[in-house]
Every structure is written in C-alpha cells, then in structure tokens.
XYZ file of C-alpha atoms in Angstrom:
589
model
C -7.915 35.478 5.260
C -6.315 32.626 4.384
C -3.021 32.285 1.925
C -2.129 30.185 -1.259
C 1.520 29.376 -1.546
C 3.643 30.843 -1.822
C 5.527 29.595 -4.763
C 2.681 28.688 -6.682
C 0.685 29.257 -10.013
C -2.555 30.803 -8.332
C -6.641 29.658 -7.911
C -9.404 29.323 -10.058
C -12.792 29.065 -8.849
C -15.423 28.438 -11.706
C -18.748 28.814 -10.026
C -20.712 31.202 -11.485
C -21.500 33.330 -8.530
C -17.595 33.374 -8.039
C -16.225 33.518 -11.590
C -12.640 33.686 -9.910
C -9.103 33.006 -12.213
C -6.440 34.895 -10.929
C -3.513 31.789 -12.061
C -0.763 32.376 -15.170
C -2.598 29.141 -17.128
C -2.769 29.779 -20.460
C -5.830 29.336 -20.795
C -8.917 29.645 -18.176
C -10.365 26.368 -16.268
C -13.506 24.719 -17.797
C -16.242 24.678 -15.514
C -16.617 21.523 -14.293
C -17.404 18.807 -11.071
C -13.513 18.084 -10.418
C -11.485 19.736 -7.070
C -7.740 19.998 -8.078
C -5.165 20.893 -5.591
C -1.256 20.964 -6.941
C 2.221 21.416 -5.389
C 3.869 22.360 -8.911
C 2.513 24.659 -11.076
C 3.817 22.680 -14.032
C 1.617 19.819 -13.357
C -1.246 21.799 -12.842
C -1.477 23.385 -16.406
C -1.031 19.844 -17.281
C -4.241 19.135 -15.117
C -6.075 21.757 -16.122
C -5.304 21.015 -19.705
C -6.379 17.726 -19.777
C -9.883 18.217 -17.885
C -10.920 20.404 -20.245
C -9.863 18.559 -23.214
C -12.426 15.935 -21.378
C -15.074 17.890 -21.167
C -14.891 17.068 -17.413
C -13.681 20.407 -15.860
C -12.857 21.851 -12.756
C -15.362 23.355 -9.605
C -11.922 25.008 -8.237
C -8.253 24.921 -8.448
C -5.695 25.976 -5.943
C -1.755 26.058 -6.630
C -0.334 24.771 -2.973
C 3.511 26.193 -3.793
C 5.198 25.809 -0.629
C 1.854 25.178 1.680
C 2.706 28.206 4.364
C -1.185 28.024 5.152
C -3.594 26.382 2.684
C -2.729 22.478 2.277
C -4.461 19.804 0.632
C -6.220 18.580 3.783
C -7.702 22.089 3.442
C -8.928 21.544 0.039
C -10.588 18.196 0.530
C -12.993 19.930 3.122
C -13.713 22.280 0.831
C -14.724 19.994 -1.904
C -16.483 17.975 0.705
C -18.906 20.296 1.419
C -19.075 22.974 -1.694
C -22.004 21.041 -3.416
C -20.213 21.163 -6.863
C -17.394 18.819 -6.421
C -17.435 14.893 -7.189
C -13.946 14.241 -8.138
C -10.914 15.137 -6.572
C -6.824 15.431 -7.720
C -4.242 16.237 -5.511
C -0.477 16.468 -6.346
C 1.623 16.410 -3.063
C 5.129 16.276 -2.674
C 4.844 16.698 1.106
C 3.052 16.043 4.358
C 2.620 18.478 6.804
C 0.158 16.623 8.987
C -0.127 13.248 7.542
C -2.347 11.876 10.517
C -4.672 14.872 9.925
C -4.788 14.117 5.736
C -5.689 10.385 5.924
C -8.643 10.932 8.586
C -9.978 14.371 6.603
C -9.237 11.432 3.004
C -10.522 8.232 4.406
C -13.916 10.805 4.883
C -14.115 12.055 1.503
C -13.091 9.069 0.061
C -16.492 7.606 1.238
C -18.304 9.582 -1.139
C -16.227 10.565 -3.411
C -13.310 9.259 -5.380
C -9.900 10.951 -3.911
C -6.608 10.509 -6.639
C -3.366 11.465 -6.679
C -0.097 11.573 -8.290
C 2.480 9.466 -6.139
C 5.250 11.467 -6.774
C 8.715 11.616 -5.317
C 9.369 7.906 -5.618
C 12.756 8.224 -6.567
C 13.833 9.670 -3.275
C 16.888 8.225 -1.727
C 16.278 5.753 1.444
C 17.050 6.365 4.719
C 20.403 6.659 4.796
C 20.602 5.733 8.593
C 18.785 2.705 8.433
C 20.479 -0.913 9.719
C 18.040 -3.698 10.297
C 16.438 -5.352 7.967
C 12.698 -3.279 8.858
C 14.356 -0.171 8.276
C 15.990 -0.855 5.172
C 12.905 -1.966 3.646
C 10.779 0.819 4.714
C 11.086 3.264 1.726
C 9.719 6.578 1.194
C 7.709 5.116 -1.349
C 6.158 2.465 0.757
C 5.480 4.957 3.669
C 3.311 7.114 1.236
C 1.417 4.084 -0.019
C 0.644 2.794 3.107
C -0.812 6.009 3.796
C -2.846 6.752 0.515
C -4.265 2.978 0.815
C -5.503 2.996 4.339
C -6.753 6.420 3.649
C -8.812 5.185 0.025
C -6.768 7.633 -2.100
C -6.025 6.110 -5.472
C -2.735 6.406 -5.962
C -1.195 7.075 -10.201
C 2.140 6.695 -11.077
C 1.815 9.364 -13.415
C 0.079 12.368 -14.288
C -1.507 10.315 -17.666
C -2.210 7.394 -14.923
C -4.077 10.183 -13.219
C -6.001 11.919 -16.183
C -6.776 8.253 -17.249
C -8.288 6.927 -14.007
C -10.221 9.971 -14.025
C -12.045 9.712 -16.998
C -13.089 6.148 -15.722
C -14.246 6.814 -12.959
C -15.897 10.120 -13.669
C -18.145 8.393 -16.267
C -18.537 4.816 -15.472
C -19.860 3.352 -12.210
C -17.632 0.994 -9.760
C -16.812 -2.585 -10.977
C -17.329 -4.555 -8.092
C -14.820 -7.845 -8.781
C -11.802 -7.466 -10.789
C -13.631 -10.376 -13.366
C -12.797 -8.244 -17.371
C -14.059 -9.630 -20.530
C -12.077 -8.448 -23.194
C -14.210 -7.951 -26.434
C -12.182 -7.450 -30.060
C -12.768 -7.381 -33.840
C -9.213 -8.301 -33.998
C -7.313 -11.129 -32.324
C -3.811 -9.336 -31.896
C -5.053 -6.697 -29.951
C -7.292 -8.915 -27.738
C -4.285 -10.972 -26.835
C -2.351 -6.989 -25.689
C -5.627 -6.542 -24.097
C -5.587 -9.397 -21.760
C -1.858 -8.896 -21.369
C -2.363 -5.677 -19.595
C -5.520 -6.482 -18.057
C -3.138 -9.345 -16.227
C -0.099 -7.516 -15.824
C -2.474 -4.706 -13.883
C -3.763 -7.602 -11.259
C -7.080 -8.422 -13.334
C -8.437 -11.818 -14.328
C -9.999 -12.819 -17.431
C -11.942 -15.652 -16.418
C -13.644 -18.049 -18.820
C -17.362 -17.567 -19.490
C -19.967 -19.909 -18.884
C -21.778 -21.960 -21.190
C -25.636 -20.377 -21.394
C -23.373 -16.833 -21.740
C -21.386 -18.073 -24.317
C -23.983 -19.589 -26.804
C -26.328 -16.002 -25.934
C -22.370 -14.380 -27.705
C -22.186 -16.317 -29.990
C -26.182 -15.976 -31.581
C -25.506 -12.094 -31.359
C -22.029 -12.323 -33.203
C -21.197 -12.855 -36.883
C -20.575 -16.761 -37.949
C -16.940 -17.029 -37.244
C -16.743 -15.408 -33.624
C -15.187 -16.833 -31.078
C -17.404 -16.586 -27.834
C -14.244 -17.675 -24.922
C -12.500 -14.893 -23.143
C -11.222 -12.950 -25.033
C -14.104 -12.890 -27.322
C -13.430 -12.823 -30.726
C -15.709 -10.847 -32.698
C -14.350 -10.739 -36.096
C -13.657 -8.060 -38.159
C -17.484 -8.368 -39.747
C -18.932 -6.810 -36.499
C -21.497 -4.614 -37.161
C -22.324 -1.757 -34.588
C -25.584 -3.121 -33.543
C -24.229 -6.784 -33.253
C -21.555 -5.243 -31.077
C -23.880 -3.322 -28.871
C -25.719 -6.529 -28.332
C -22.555 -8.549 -26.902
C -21.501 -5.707 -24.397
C -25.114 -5.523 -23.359
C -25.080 -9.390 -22.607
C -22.034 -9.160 -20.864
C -22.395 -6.214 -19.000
C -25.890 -7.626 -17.447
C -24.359 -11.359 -16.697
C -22.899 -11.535 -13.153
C -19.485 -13.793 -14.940
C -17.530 -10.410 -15.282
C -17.491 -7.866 -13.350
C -16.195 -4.604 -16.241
C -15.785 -5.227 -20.273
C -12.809 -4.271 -21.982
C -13.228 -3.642 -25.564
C -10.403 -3.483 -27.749
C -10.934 -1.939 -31.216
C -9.179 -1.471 -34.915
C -9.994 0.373 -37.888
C -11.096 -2.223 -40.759
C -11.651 -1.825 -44.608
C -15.166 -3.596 -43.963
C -16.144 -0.556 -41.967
C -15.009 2.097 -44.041
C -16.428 0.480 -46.688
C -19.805 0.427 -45.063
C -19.768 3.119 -42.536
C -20.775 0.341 -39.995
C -18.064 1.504 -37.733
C -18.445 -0.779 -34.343
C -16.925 2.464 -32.271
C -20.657 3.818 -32.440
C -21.599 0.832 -30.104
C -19.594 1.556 -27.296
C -22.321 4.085 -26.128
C -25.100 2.937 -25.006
C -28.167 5.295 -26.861
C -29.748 5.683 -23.208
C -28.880 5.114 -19.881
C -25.603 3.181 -18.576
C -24.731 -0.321 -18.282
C -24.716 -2.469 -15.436
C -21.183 -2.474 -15.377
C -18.034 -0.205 -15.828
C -17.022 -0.476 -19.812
C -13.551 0.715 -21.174
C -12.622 1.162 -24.851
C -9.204 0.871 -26.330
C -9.062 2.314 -30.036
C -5.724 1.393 -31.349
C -5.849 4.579 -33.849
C -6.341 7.333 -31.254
C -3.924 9.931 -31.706
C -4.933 10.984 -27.735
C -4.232 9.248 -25.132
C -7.729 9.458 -23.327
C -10.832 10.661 -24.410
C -14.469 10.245 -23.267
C -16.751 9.091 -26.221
C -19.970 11.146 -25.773
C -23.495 10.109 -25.570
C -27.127 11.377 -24.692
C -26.519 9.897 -21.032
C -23.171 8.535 -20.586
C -20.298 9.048 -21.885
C -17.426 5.981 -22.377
C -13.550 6.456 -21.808
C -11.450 5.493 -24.635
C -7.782 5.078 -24.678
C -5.012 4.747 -26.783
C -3.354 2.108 -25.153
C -4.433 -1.579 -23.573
C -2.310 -0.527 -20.829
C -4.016 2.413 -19.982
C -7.331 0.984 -20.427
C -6.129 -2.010 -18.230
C -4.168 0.211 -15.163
C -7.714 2.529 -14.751
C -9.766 -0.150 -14.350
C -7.228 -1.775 -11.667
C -7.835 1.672 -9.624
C -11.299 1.743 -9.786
C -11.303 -1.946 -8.729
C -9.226 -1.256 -5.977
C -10.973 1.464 -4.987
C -14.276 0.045 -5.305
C -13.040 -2.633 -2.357
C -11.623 -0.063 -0.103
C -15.130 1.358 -0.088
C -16.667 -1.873 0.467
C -14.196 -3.006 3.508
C -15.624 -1.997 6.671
C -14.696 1.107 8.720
C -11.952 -0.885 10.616
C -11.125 -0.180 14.483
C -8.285 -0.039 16.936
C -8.679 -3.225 19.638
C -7.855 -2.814 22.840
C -5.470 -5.041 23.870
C -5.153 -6.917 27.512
C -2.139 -7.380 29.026
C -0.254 -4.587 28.251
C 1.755 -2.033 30.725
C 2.827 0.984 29.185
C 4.212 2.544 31.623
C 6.875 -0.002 32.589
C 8.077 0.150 29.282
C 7.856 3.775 29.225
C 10.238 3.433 32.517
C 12.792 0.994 30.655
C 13.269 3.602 27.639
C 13.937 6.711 30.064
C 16.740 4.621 31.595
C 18.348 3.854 28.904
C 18.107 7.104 27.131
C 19.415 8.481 30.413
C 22.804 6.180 30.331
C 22.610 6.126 25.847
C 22.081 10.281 25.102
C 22.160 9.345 22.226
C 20.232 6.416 21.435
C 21.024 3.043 19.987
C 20.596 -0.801 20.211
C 18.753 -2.026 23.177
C 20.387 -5.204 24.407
C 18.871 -8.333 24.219
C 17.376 -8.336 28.196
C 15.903 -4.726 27.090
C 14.252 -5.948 23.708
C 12.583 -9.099 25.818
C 11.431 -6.606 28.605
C 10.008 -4.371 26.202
C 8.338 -7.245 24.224
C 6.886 -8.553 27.899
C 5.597 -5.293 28.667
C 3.490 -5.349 25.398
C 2.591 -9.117 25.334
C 4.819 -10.260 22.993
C 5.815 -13.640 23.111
C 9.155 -15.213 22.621
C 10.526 -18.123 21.827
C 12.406 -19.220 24.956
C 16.248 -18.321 25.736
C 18.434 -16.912 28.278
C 21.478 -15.101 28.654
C 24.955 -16.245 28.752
C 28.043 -14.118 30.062
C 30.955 -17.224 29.895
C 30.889 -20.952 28.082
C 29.617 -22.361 31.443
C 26.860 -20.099 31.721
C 26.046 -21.294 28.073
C 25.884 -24.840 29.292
C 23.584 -24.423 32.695
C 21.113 -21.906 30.171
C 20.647 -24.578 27.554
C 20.039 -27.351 30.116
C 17.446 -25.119 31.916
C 15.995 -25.071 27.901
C 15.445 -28.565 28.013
C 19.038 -29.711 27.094
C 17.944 -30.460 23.528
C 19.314 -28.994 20.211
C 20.642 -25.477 20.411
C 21.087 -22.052 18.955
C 24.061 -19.958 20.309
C 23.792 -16.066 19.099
C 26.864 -14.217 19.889
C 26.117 -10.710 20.763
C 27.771 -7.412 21.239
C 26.438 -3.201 21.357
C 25.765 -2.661 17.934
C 25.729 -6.317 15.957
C 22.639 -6.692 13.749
C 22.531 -9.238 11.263
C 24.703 -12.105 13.094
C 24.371 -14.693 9.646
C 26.999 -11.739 7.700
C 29.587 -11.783 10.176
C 29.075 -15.975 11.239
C 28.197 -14.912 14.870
C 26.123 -17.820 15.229
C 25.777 -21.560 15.286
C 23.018 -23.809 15.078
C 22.158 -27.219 15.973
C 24.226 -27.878 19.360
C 23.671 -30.999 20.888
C 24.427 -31.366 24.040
C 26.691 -29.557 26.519
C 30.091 -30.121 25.091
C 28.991 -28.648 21.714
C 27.539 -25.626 23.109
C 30.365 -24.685 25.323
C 32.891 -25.364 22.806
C 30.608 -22.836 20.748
C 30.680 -20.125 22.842
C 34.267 -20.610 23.975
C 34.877 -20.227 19.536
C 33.011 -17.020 19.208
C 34.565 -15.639 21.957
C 37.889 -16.447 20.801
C 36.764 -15.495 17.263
C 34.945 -11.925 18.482
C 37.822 -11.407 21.431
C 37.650 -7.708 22.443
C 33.716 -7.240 21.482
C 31.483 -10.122 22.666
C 29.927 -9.518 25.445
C 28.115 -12.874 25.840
C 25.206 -14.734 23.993
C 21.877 -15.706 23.607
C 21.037 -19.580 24.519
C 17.755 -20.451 22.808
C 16.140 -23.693 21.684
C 15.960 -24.826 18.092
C 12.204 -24.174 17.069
C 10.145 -26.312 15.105
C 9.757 -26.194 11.521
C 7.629 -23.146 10.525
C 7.297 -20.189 7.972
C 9.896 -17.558 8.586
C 8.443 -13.575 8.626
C 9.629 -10.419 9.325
C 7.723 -8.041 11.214
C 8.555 -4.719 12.603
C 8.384 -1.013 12.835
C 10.346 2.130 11.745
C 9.982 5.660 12.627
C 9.455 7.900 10.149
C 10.144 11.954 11.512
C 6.639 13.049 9.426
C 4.550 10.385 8.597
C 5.140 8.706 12.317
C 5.265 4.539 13.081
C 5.219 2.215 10.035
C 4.717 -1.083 10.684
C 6.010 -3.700 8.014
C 5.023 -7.443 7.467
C 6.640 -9.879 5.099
C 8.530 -13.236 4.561
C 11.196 -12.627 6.658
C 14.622 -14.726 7.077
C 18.162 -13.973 5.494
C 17.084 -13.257 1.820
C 14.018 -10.837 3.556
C 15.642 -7.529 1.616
C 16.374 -9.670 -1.344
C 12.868 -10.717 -1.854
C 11.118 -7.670 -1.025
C 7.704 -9.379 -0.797
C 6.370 -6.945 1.936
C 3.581 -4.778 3.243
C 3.212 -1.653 5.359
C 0.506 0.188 6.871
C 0.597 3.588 9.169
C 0.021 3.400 13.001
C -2.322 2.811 14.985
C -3.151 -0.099 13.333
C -6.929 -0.815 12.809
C -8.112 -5.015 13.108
C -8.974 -4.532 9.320
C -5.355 -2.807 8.688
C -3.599 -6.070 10.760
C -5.639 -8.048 8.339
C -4.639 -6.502 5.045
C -1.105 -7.012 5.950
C -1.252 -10.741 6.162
C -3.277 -11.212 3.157
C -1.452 -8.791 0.790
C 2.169 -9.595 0.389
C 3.119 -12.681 -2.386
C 3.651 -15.089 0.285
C -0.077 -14.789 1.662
C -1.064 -18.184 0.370
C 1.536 -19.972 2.436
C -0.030 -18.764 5.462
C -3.405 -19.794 4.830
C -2.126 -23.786 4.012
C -1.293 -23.860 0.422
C -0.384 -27.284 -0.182
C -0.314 -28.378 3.120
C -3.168 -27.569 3.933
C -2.906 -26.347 7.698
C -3.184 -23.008 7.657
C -0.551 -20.771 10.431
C -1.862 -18.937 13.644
C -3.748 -16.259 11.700
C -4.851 -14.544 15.153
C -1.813 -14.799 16.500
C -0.321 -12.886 13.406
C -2.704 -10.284 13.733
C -1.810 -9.791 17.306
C 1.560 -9.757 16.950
C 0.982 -7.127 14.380
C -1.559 -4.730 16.919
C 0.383 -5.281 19.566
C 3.890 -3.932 17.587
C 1.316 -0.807 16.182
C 0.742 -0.116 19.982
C 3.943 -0.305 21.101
C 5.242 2.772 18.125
C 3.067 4.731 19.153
C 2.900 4.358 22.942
C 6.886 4.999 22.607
C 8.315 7.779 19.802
C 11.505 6.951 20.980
C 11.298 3.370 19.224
C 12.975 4.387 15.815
C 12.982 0.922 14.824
C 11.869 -2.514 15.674
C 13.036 -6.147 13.823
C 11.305 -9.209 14.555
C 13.233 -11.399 12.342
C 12.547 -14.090 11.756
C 8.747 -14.280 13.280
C 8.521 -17.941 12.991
C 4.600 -18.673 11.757
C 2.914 -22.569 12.784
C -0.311 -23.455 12.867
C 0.339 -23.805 17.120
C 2.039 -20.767 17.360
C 3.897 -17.231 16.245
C 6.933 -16.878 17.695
C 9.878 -14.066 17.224
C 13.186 -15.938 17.076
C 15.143 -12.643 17.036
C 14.756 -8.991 17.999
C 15.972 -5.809 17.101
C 15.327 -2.467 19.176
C 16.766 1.043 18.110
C 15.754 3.925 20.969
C 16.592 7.692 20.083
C 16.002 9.932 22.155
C 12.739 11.963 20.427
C 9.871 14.559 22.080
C 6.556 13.611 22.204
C 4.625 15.775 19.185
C 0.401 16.136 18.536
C 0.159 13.578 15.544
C -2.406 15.753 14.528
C -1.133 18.912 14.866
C 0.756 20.126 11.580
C 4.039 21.351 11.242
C 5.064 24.329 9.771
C 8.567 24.988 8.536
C 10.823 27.327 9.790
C 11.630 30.580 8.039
C-alpha cells in the first residue's frame, strides 16, 4: 500500500472502472486525458477548477502534501503507462530525488507534454555564498536548469499553466517560433506583436506570392504585411480563408489572431470568431485566438474536430505559444550524451581534497597551488603563472614568464574578489615595476599576504565566467556567462545540472545574451567553441567526481579564437559524504 501525503487534499481517479474521489474539492473532477499531481491543496482546486471549465479534465489527481511516500516522480510513471493520460501538471515545491525526477521527466516528456508551476522563486539565496558562481546560482536558476534539461515546461503561474495547457492540449507543435498575427483591428495587432516579441517570438515579414494570395482573400482595404490587417469588414468565411493560407505556407510557423467586437458584425451576424475553427480537421499549424471581450481568461472554442484556445489577453496568447515552441525544440534536440574525457586522473585529485580536508575540518578556500593541481588533474588549462613568497621571488617568476608585461595578484586564506579590495596591479613592465609591486601590497596587506600570483598579461579576448556550485538537493550546477568584474551586475548567465551531456555544454554557450559575441559578431572570427565546451564537461566531471567541491570560479575564462584560458580560480572544499544521486531522501520525523 502506498500513502498520499500527508498534509494534503486527497485523490481522484476518474476512470470508469475506478470511479475513485475521496478529496474535499468542491466539486468532483471531470473525466478527462490530464495527470495532475499538487503539493498545495489550494492550487489544486484551482487545477481542477479550471480543467473542467475546459472541457479538458482529469484521468487522476493526487494531493502530494508533505510527499512521506508518493512523489511526483511516482505520478509521472503512472501517467506514463495508464493508457488514459496525455497531459501532465505537476506543482512541486520540493525535490526529494531530483536526479531520479529529470530521468523518469526527460522520458515522459518524449511523448507527452510535462508542465509545471515554477514556484518558490522568491526564496532567499544562499546566504553562504562568496564568489561570484555562487552568488549567481539562485534557487530559481537551479530549478530551471533542471525542468529544461528534463523537457518540463516550466509557468510562472498557475493561469501560465492552465493557459499553456489549453494550447497544447488542442493544437499540434509549432515547429519555428515564425507568428503571423492576423486582426480586424490595428490597435490590438500592434499589443499582439508586442507580446508575441516580448515572449521571444518573431513576426517576420511575409513573402510576396503569400501576400498577394492575403490580400485576394481579404476585403479592399487590408493590409497583407505582418501584422495583417484585415479590417473591420472581415467576413467569417474571408477570415477562414487567410488563416488557411497562412497556416499551409511554410513563412510562419503558428498564427496569432487577435479579435474585437464590431458594429458591422452585430449588425450582420457575420461574426469572424466563427472562423477560428476550422469545420473539419486541424490546420497545419498551431493557431491561437485572442478575443479582447472575453470575460475568461482561457477558453477552448469548440468544433466538430478541433477545438481552438482563446484568451483574454495578447499576453497570454503570446507566453503559451513561447512554451509550446520551446518545447517543441527540446523534443526535436537529440538525446544528448556524457563524453568521456582523456586525460583526466580522478584519483589524484580525490587524494589532494582528503589532505586538505584532513588539515581544513572544516572546509574553505583552496590556495592557489591547490586550485592549479586540481585543474591539472582534470585537464584544465591555465594561463601561465607561478608563485611568489617575497618581491624577489616576484621578479625571477615573471622573468621565467617571458619577462614581458605583468599581472601581480596578491593573495591571502580567504580573499576572493581581489579588484574590491585593490589587491592587484596590472601591466608591470619589467623587473623594477613588479618588485616594487609586490613590495606595495605587502606593505599595504602587512599581517595577511601571504605572497602572490605572477602571471602574464593575456591577449585581448572575451572575458566569461564559468563555474560550479553545490547545491545540498539538487547536486552540481554548473554556470556559464560573460564573466569579468560587472559578471553579477549583468546577470547574462546560464546553468544546467551535472553530469553535463555534449548537447547540455552546447546549450550553455548558445543561450546566454552574449552568445553572438562568441560566434564572431562583427568581427567575424568566431572564439574556441570546442574548447568552451570542454572547459564546460570537464568542470561537470570534476562536481561530480568530488562532492566536496561546494564551489568553483573560473573568472574571468578568457575566450579567443586560439584559445580558452582561465585567468583566475576559485575553489571552496567542505567536507561532505558521498550520497546515491538517485536514491531519494526522506525527511526526518
């Protein structure tokens, strides 16, 4: 026997050879093809509510509570293999085996769309956190690096959710993120293809051939570019011929249509709404409606086939169809796979964190010969330096370097970001400037310094961050970003879970804001793309061939079209037991 909860509003099964409610809803679940799973009872009325009102319904319902036993990992086997389930809606607010719930969703997610409710983003950071990895690694962007590697669609909102639903319940997958927005009215085109760009969609202009087929269909007066501008004379049938063009044409890839309520149709009971549904069969592609005088915010417009979601709000309209786009790629992406990498040994780095857990109980910074041995031991490479205990050591390290220009990095236990405190100096040339350097910051850091880093001044390049933090339940995140001084401040960053797959290495170079960059914009040279993927398996292997690594700061990874090197690098060790990541954990009563 197996146990619901505690804490929780109860289950709801609605086959007919079952016929099982035993929950406090008002009301009982509609039959339907839907699997819902819920933490808080609240949100499941809210659920179950809102299917029904939908006409979509649920197969079953379970009430988590607490999760002492039946968890949503649970429920998305079930719904895998009952036979009656094509949709399912989770609401989580925790993770007992995260490792175990993105292999059991990445599954179901093949063949069926998996969303939930991303709640709990308003949860404090970690309050320990130092460097500039951990600081940036949120609760929030732990969980969505988990629901996107796993192909869970992720809603702000339970709305977000019940909207996204009804899409992708009754039309099929767009399969570009190409929208033609389609009006009788030209102010609410112009919201449309606001929030059809503020949700990461493109309205791209239509070809020629497609345009003048528009524009024989539509009333004299339409305007046939994207938007298209259908006038307020539409009739139903003239409207049903325009989606039908555009839905067959390969230039978009999902039509929004975005309609009001006109004298001209009350007057004639032409009302264009009647066109939205297609009188047999579906259309090519995924179409959305947006009626401006809904008093709901969703509702699915029925028809002897099909049925069409229609929404209150452009936004709405606009964030569903961003889902099912993003979902729709996810599914398209190959099954990624963890490389094996050359050149790595384990167990010597295994050897270096025992001995300095043995002398540091409990934990902290690695020193900089410990960060470079670790980095060896995984194939990381460096940029060049050496260590320096006095001013004359300084001088012999840099002319070992190649005597050119110089970077002096004053270091003692426990400094992390040297720009704050001015613990370093750039540009040294030659040995009189680099010893009167060091001989400064020791004067300046008396008591505390307990020597320096010598390095060579790099070469122009990009500057990235890269890195890992710990995280107690979810396990090694690793983070990828523009990195440098203002890294926090411009938070353009991505994150995936370890082990990193080649296909999850590649999605982190390509997704953050300053992705172009690395592929040449404007100079046209694009940086060591392999070598960034590398860098990026090889720091996934490292968190989880060593739970002790809390947290790892590569900043700045400098990025050239030669070469990726780390300029600087941060290791925390804590001393932490090796645990199943696939074995869940139960609380303690």
């Amino acid at each position: 026997m197996r146990l619901g909860g505690p804490n929780c509003l109860g289950l709801a099964n609605t086959d007919p050879a079952v016929g099982l409610d035993a929950t406090f809803a008002a009301a009982p679940a509609r039959p339907g093809t839907a699997g819902v799973a819920v933490q808080s009872g609240g949100v499941g009325i809210a659920l179950l509510g809102a299917l029904s009102r939908l006409g979509i319904g649920v197969s079953s319902f379970v009430s988590l509570g607490d999760k002492y036993d039946v968890s949503g990992n649970d429920m998305l086997q079930w719904w895998e293999s009952d036979g009656r389930t094509d949709l399912a809606l989770l609401h989580l607010e925790s993770f007992g085996n995260p490792r175990g719930f993105s292999r059991t969703a990445r599954r179901v997610a093949r063949t069926m769309p998996v969303l939930t409710v991303d709640a709990g983003r308003s949860e404090a950071g970690r309050r320990a956190a130092a460097s500039h990895t951990a600081a940036i690694a949120t609760p929030t962007m732990t969980r969505r690096a988990l629901f996107h590697q796993a192909g869970v669609i992720a809603t702000d909102s339970v709305g977000d959710l019940v909207a996204t639903a009804a899409l992708l319940r009754s039309q099929p997958l767009p399969t570009g993120a190409r929208v033609a927005v389609v009006s009788n009215a030209g102010g609410a085109a112009v919201l449309a293809a606001d929030a059809c760009a503020e949700a990461g969609l493109t309205i791209p202009e239509l070809p020629g051939p497609l345009i003048a087929d528009l524009l024989g269909a539509l009333p004299s007066g339409a305007r046939a570019v994207n938007p298209v501008d259908t006038t307020a004379a539409v009739s139903g049938k003239q409207l049903a011929s325009c989606l039908d063009l555009l839905a067959r044409h390969g230039a978009v890839d999902a039509v929004l249509v975005a309609l009001v309520p006109t004298a001209l149709s009350a007057a004639t009971g032409d009302d264009p709404a009647r066109a939205l549904v297609p009188p047999s069969g579906t259309r090519d592609r995924p179409v959305a409606a947006v009626l401006l005088d809904q008093a709901v915010p969703v509702r699915l417009l029925p028809g002897s086939t099909t049925h069409v979601p229609a929404y209150a709000e452009p936004a709405s309209a606009a964030r569903a169809l961003a889902h099912a786009v993003s979902y729709a790629r996810w599914r398209a992406e190959p099954l990624g796979t963890v490389p094996v990498l050359a050149g790595i040994d384990s167990a010597t780095a295994a050897a270096f964190v025992a001995d300095f857990l043995t002398r540091n109980p409990e934990g902290g910074w690695a020193d900089p010969q410990l960060c470079g041995a670790l980095l060896d031991a995984y194939g990381i490479s460096q940029s060049p330096w050496e260590w320096a205990a006095d001013a004359d050591a300084a001088v012999t390290a840099a002319e070992r370097l190649g005597g050119g220009p110089m970077a002096l990095k004053a270091y003692w236990p426990g400094l992390l970001h040297k720009t704050e405190v001015g613990a370093l100096r750039l540009d040294l040339a030659g040995p009189r400037s680099v010893h009167a350097a060091y001989t400064e910051l020791a004067g300046r850091f008396s008591g505390v310094m307990t020597g320096a880093v010598v390095q060579p001044m790099a070469a122009r390049g990009i500057e990235l961050v890269a890195g890992v933090a710990q995280d107690q339940v979810f396990g090694p995140l690793v983070l990828f970003g523009l990195g440098g001084t203002a890294t926090e401040v411009l938070a353009d960053h991505a994150a995936r879970l370890a082990p990193l797959t080649d296909r999850d290495a590649h999605a982190l170079i390509t997704t953050p804001r300053c992705a172009p960059l690395l592929f040449g914009h404007r100079t046209g040279r694009a940086v060591d793309l392999e070598g960034l993927e590398e860098l990026l398996l090889r720091l996934s292997r490292m968190a989880c061939d060593l739970p002790q690594l809390a947290e790892a700061d590569l900043n700045p990874v400098l990025a050239r079209p030669d070469a990726v090197l780390p300029l600087d690098v941060r290791i925390r060790l804590m001393p932490r037991t090796v645990q199943d990541p696939y074995l869940r954990r139960l609380r303690a009563r």
